[in-house]
PDB file of C-alpha atoms in Angstrom:
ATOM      1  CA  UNK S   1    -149.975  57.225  22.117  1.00 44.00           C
ATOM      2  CA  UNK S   2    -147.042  54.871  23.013  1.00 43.00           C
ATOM      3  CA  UNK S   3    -145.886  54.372  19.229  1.00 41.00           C
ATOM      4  CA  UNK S   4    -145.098  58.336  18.922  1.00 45.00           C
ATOM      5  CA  UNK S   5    -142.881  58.193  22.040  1.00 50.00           C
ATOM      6  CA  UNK S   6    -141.083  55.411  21.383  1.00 55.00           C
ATOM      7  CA  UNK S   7    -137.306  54.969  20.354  1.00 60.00           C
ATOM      8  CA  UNK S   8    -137.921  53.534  17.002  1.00 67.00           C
ATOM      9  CA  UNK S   9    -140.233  56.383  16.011  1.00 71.00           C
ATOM     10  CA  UNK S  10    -137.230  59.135  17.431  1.00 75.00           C
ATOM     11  CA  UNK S  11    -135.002  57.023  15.262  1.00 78.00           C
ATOM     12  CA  UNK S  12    -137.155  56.949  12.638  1.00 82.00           C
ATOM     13  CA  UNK S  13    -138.111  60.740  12.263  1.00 82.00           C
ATOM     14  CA  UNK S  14    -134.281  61.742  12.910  1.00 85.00           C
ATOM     15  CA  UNK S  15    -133.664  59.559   9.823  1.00 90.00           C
ATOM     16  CA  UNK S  16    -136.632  61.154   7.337  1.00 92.00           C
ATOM     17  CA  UNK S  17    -135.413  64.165   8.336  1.00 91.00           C
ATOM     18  CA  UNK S  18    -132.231  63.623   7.348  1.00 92.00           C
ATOM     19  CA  UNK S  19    -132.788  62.410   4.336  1.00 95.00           C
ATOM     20  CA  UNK S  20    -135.247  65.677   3.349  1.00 94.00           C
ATOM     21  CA  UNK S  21    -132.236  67.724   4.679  1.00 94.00           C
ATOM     22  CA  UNK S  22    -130.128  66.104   2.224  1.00 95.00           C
ATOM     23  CA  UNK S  23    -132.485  66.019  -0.628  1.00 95.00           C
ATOM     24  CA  UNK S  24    -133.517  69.977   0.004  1.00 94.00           C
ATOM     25  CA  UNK S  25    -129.949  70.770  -0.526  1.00 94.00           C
ATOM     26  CA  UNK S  26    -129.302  68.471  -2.651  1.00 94.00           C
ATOM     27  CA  UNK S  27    -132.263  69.639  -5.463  1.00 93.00           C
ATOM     28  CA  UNK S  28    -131.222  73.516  -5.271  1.00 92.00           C
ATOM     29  CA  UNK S  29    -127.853  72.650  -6.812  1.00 90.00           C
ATOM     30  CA  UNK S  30    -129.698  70.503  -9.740  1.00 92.00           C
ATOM     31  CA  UNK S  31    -130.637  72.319 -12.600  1.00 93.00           C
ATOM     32  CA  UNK S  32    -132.813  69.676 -14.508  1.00 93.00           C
ATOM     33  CA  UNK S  33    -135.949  71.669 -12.720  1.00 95.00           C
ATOM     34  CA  UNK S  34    -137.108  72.712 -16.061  1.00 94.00           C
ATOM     35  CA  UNK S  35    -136.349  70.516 -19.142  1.00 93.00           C
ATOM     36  CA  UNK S  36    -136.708  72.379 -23.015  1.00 92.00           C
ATOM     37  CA  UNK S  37    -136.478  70.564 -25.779  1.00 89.00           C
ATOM     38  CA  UNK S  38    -135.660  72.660 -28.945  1.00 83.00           C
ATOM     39  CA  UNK S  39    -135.762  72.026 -32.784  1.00 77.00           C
ATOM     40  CA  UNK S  40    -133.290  72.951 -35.268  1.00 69.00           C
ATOM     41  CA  UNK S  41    -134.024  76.289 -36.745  1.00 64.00           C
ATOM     42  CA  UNK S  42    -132.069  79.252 -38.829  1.00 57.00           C
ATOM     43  CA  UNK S  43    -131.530  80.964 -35.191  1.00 63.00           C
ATOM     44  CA  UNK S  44    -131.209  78.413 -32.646  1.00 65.00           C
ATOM     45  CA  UNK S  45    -129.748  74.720 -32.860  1.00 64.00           C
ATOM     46  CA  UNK S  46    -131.506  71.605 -31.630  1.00 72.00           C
ATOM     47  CA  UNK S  47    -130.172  70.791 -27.965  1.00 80.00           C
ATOM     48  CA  UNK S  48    -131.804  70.528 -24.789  1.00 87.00           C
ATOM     49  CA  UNK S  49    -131.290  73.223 -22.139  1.00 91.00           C
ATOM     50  CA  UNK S  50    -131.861  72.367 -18.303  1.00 93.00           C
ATOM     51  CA  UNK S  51    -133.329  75.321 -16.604  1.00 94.00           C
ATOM     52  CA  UNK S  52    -132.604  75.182 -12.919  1.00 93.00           C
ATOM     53  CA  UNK S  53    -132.826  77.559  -9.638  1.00 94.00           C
ATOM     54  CA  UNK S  54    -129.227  78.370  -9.941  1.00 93.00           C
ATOM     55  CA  UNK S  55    -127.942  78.257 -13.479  1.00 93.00           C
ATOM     56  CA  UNK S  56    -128.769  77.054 -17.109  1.00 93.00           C
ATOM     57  CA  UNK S  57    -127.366  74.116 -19.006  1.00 92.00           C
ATOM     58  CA  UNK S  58    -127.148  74.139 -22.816  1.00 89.00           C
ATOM     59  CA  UNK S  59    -126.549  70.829 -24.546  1.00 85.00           C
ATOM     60  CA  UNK S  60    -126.775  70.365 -28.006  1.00 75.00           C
ATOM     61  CA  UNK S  61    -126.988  66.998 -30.516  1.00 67.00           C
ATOM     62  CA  UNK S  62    -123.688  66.225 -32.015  1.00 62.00           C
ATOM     63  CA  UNK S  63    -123.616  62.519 -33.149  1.00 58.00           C
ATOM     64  CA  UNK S  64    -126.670  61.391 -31.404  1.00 58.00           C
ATOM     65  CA  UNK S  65    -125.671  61.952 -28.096  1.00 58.00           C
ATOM     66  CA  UNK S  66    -125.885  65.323 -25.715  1.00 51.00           C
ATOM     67  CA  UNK S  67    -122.997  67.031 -24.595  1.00 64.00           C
ATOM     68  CA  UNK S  68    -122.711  69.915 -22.596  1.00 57.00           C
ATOM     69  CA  UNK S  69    -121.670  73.283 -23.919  1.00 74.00           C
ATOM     70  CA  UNK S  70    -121.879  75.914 -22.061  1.00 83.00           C
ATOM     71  CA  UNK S  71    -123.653  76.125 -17.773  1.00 89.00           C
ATOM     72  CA  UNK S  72    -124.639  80.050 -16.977  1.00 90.00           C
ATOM     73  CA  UNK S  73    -124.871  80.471 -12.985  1.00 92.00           C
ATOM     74  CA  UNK S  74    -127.177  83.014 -12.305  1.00 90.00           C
ATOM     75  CA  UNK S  75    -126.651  86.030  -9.781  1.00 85.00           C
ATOM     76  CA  UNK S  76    -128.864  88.499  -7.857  1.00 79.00           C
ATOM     77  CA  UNK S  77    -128.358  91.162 -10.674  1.00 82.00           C
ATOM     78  CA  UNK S  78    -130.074  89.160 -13.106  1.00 84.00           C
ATOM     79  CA  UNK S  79    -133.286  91.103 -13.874  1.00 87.00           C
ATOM     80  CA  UNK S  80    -134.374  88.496 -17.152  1.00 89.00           C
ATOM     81  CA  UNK S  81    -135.348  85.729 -14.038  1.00 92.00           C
ATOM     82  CA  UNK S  82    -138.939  84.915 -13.739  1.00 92.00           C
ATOM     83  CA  UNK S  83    -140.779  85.595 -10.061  1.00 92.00           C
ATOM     84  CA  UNK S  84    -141.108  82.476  -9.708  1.00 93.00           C
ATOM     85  CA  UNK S  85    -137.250  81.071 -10.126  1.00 94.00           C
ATOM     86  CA  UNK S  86    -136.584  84.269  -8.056  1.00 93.00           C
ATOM     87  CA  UNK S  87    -138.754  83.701  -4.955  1.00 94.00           C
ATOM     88  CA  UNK S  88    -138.060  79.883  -5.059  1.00 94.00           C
ATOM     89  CA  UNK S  89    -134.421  80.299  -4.723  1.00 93.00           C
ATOM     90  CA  UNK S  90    -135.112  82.501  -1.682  1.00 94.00           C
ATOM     91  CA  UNK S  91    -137.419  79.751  -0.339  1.00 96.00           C
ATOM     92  CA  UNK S  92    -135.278  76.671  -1.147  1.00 96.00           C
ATOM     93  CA  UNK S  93    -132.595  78.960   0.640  1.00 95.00           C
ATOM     94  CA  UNK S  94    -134.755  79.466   3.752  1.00 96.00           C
ATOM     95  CA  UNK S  95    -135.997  75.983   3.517  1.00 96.00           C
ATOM     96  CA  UNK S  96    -132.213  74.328   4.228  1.00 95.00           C
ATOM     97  CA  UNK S  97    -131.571  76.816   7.127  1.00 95.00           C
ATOM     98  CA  UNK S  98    -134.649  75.967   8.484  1.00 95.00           C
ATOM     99  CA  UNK S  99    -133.897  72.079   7.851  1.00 93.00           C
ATOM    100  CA  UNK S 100    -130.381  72.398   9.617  1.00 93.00           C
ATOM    101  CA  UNK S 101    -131.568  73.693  12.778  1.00 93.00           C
ATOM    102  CA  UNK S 102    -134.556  71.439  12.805  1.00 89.00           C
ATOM    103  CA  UNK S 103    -131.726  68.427  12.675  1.00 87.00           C
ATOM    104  CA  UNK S 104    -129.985  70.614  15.484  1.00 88.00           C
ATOM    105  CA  UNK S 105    -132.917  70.933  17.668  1.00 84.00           C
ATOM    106  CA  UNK S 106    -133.961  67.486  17.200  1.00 81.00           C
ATOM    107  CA  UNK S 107    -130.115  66.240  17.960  1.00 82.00           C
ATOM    108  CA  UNK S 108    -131.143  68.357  21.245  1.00 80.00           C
ATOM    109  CA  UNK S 109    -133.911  66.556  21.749  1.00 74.00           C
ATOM    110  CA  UNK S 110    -132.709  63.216  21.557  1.00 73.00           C
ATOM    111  CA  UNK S 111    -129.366  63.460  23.591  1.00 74.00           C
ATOM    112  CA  UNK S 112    -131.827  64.669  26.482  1.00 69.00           C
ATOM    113  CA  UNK S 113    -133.650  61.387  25.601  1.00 65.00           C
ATOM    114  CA  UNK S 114    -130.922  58.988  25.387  1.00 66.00           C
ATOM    115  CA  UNK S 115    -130.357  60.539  28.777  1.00 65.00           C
ATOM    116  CA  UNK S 116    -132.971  59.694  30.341  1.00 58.00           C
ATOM    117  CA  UNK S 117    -134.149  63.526  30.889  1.00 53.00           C
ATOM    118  CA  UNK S 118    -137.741  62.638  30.093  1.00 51.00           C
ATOM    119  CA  UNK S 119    -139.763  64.849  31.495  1.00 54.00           C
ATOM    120  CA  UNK S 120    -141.847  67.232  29.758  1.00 53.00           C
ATOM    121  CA  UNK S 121    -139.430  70.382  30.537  1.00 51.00           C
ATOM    122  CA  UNK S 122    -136.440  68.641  28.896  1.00 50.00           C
ATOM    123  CA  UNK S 123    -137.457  66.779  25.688  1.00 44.00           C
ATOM    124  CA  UNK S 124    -141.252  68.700  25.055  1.00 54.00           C
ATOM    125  CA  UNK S 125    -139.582  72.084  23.427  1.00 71.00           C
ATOM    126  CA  UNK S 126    -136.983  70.618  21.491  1.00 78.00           C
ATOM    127  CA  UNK S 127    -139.209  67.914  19.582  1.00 78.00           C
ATOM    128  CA  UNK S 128    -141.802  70.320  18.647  1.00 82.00           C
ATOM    129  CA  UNK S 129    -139.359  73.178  17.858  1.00 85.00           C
ATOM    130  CA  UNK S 130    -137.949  70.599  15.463  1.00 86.00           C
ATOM    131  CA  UNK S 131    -141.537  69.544  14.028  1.00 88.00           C
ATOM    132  CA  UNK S 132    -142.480  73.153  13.738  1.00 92.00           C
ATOM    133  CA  UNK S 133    -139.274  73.928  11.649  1.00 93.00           C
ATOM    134  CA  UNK S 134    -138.992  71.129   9.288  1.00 94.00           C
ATOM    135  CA  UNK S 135    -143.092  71.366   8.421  1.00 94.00           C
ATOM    136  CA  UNK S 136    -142.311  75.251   7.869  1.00 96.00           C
ATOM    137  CA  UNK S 137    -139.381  73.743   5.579  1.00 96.00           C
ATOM    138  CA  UNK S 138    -141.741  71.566   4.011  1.00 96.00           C
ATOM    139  CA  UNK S 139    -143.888  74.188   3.153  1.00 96.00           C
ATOM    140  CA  UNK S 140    -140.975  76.180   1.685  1.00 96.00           C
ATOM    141  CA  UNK S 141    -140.296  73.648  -0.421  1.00 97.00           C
ATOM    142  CA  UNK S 142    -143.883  73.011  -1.788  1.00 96.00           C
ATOM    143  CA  UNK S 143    -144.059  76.381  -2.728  1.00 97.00           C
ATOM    144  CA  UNK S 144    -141.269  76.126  -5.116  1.00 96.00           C
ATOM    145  CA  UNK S 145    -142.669  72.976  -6.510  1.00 96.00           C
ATOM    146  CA  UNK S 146    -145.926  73.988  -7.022  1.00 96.00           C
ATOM    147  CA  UNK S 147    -144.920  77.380  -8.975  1.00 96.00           C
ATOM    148  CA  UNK S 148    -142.306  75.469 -10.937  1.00 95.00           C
ATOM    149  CA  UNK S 149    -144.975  73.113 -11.878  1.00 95.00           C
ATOM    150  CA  UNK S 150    -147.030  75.906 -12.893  1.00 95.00           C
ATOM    151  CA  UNK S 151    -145.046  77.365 -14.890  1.00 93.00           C
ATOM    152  CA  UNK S 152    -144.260  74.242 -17.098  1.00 93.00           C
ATOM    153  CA  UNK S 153    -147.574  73.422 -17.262  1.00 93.00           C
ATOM    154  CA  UNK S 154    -148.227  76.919 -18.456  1.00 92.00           C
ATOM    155  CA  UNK S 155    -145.056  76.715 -21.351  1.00 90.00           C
ATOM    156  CA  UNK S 156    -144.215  80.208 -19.690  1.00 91.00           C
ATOM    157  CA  UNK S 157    -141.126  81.573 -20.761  1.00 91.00           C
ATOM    158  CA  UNK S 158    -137.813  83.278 -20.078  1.00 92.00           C
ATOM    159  CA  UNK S 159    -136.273  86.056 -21.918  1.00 91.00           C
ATOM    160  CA  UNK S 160    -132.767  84.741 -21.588  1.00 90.00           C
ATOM    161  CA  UNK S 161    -129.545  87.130 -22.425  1.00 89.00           C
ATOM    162  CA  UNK S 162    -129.361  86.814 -26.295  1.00 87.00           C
ATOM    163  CA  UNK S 163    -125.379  85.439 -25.742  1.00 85.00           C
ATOM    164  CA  UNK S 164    -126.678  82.421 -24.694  1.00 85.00           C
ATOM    165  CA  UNK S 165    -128.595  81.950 -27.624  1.00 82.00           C
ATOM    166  CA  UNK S 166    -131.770  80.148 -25.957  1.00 87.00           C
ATOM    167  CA  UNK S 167    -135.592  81.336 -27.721  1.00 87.00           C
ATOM    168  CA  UNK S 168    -137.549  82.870 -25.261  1.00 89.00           C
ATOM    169  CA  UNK S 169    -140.163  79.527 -25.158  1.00 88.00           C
ATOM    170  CA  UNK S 170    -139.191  75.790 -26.235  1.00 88.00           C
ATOM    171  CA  UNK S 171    -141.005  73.769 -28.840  1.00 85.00           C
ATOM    172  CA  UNK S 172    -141.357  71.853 -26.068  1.00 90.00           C
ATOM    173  CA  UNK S 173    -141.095  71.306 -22.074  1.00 92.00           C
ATOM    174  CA  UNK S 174    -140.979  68.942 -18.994  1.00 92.00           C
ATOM    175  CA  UNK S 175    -140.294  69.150 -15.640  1.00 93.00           C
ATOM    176  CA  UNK S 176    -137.062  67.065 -14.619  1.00 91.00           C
ATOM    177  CA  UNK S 177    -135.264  65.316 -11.933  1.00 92.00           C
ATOM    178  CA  UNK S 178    -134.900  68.065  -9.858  1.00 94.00           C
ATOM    179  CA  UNK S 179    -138.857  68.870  -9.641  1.00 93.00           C
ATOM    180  CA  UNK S 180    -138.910  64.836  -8.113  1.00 94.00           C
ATOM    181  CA  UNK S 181    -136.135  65.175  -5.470  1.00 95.00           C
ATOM    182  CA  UNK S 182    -137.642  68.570  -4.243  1.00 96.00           C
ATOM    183  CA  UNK S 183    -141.040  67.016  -4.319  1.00 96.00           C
ATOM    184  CA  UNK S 184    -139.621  63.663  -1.778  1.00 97.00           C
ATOM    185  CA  UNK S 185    -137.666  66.170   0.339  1.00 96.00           C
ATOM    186  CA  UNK S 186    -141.137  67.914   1.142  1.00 96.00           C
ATOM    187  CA  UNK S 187    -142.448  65.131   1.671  1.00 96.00           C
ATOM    188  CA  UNK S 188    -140.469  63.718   4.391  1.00 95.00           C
ATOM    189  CA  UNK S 189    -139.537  67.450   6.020  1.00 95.00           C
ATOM    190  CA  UNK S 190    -143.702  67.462   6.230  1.00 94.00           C
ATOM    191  CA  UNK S 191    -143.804  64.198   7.377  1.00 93.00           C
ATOM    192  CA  UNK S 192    -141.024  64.311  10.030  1.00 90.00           C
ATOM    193  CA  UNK S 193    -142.808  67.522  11.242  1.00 90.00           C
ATOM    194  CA  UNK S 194    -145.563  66.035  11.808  1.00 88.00           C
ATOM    195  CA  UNK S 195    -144.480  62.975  13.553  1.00 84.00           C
ATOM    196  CA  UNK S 196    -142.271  65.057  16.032  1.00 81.00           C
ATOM    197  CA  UNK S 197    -145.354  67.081  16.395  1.00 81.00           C
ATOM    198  CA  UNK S 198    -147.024  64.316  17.249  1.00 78.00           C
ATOM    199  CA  UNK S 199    -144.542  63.449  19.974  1.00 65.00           C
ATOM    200  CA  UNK S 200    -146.474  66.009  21.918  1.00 50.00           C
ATOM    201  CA  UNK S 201    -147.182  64.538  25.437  1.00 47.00           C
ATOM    202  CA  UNK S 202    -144.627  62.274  26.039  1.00 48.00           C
ATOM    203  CA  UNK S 203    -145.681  59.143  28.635  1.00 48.00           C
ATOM    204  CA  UNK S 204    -143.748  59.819  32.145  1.00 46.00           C
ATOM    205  CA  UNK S 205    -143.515  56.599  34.212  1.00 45.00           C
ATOM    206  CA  UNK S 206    -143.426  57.567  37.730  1.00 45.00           C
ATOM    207  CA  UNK S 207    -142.535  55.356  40.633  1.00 44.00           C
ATOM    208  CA  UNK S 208    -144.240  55.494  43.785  1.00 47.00           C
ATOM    209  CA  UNK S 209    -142.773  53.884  46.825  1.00 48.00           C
ATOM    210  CA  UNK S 210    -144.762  51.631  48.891  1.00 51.00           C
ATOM    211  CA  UNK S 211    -144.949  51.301  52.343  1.00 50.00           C
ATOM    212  CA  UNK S 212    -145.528  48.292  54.074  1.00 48.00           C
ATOM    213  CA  UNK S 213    -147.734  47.953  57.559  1.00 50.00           C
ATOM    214  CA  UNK S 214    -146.950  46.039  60.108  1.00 44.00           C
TER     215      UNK S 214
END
């Protein structure tokens, strides 16, 4: 297929994979994965809290505006974390390695291109290495997305250290900005995967002298 070995398509999948790169690292250092909304009560004020992969974000009402209180980073020791937080930040983790040496493979790939080292030894194991690990980073991130969206769905709570003073379910919940930008980064580390995958066979033009007879 000529359009999958074309310049503009190399182009074009170095640039969505970019992007997903950026976006996968980019949504693990978000917290607004989780959004609770809580109502005033005798133990806990109204605020919102932002529940992310990494730390928690309390904000509370004063004035009719938000304004942030108090951010808790989380750490390995933390035994109150759900399964789910705690397997998705392995797999966001695993997910931007994975992206990063995609880019670097596919960086491979195309300098051997731009070189005009076309044939199928130079440019065949780079592009697919590089599909292979961004769909695998992809599926990483889907994964998280999927649980996380679970687990809202579900109202499933956290049993939160009692200094922070959050209940251990919200009145109510929503997933948040976060939950969006992981969902486009998996879709364009899938979809650059694909299309390098796709870039299986590339077309060799050979030229074959002629010989004229007398």
């Amino acid at each position: 297929m000529l359009l999958f070995n074309s310049a503009n398509c190399q182009v074009a999948g170095f640039a969505i994979a970019t992007v997903g790169w950026i976006l996968t690292t980019t949504s693990m250092g978000l917290v607004e994965w989780r959004v609770w909304y809580l109502d005033n009560t005798s133990l806990f004020p109204s605020g919102l809290v932002c529940v992310g992969m990494w730390k928690v974000c309390i904000y509370h009402h004063i004035s009719n505006y938000n304004r942030a209180t108090f951010c808790h980073h989380y750490n390995y020791r933390d035994t109150y974390l759900p399964l789910d937080i705690r397997v998705s930040q392995n797999l966001l983790l695993v997910a931007s390695i994975l992206g990063l040496l995609g880019r670097a493979s596919l960086i491979f790939a195309l300098r051997n291109a731009c070189m005009g080292a076309l044939q199928k030894n130079a440019t065949f194991n780079p592009f697919v290495a590089s599909g292979i690990l961004n769909l695998a980073a992809g599926i990483c991130i889907s994964i998280a997305v999927v649980w996380n969206y679970h687990s809202v769905m579900n109202e499933e709570g956290i049993t939160f250290p009692p200094s922070l003073s959050i209940p251990f379910k919200p009145n109510t919940q929503e997933i948040g900005n976060a939950f969006l930008a992981a969902c486009l980064a998996a879709f364009m580390m899938m979809l650059s995967g694909l299309l390098f995958l796709s870039y299986k066979f590339p077309m060799v033009s050979q030229v074959h002298p002629q010989t004229s007879e007398m």
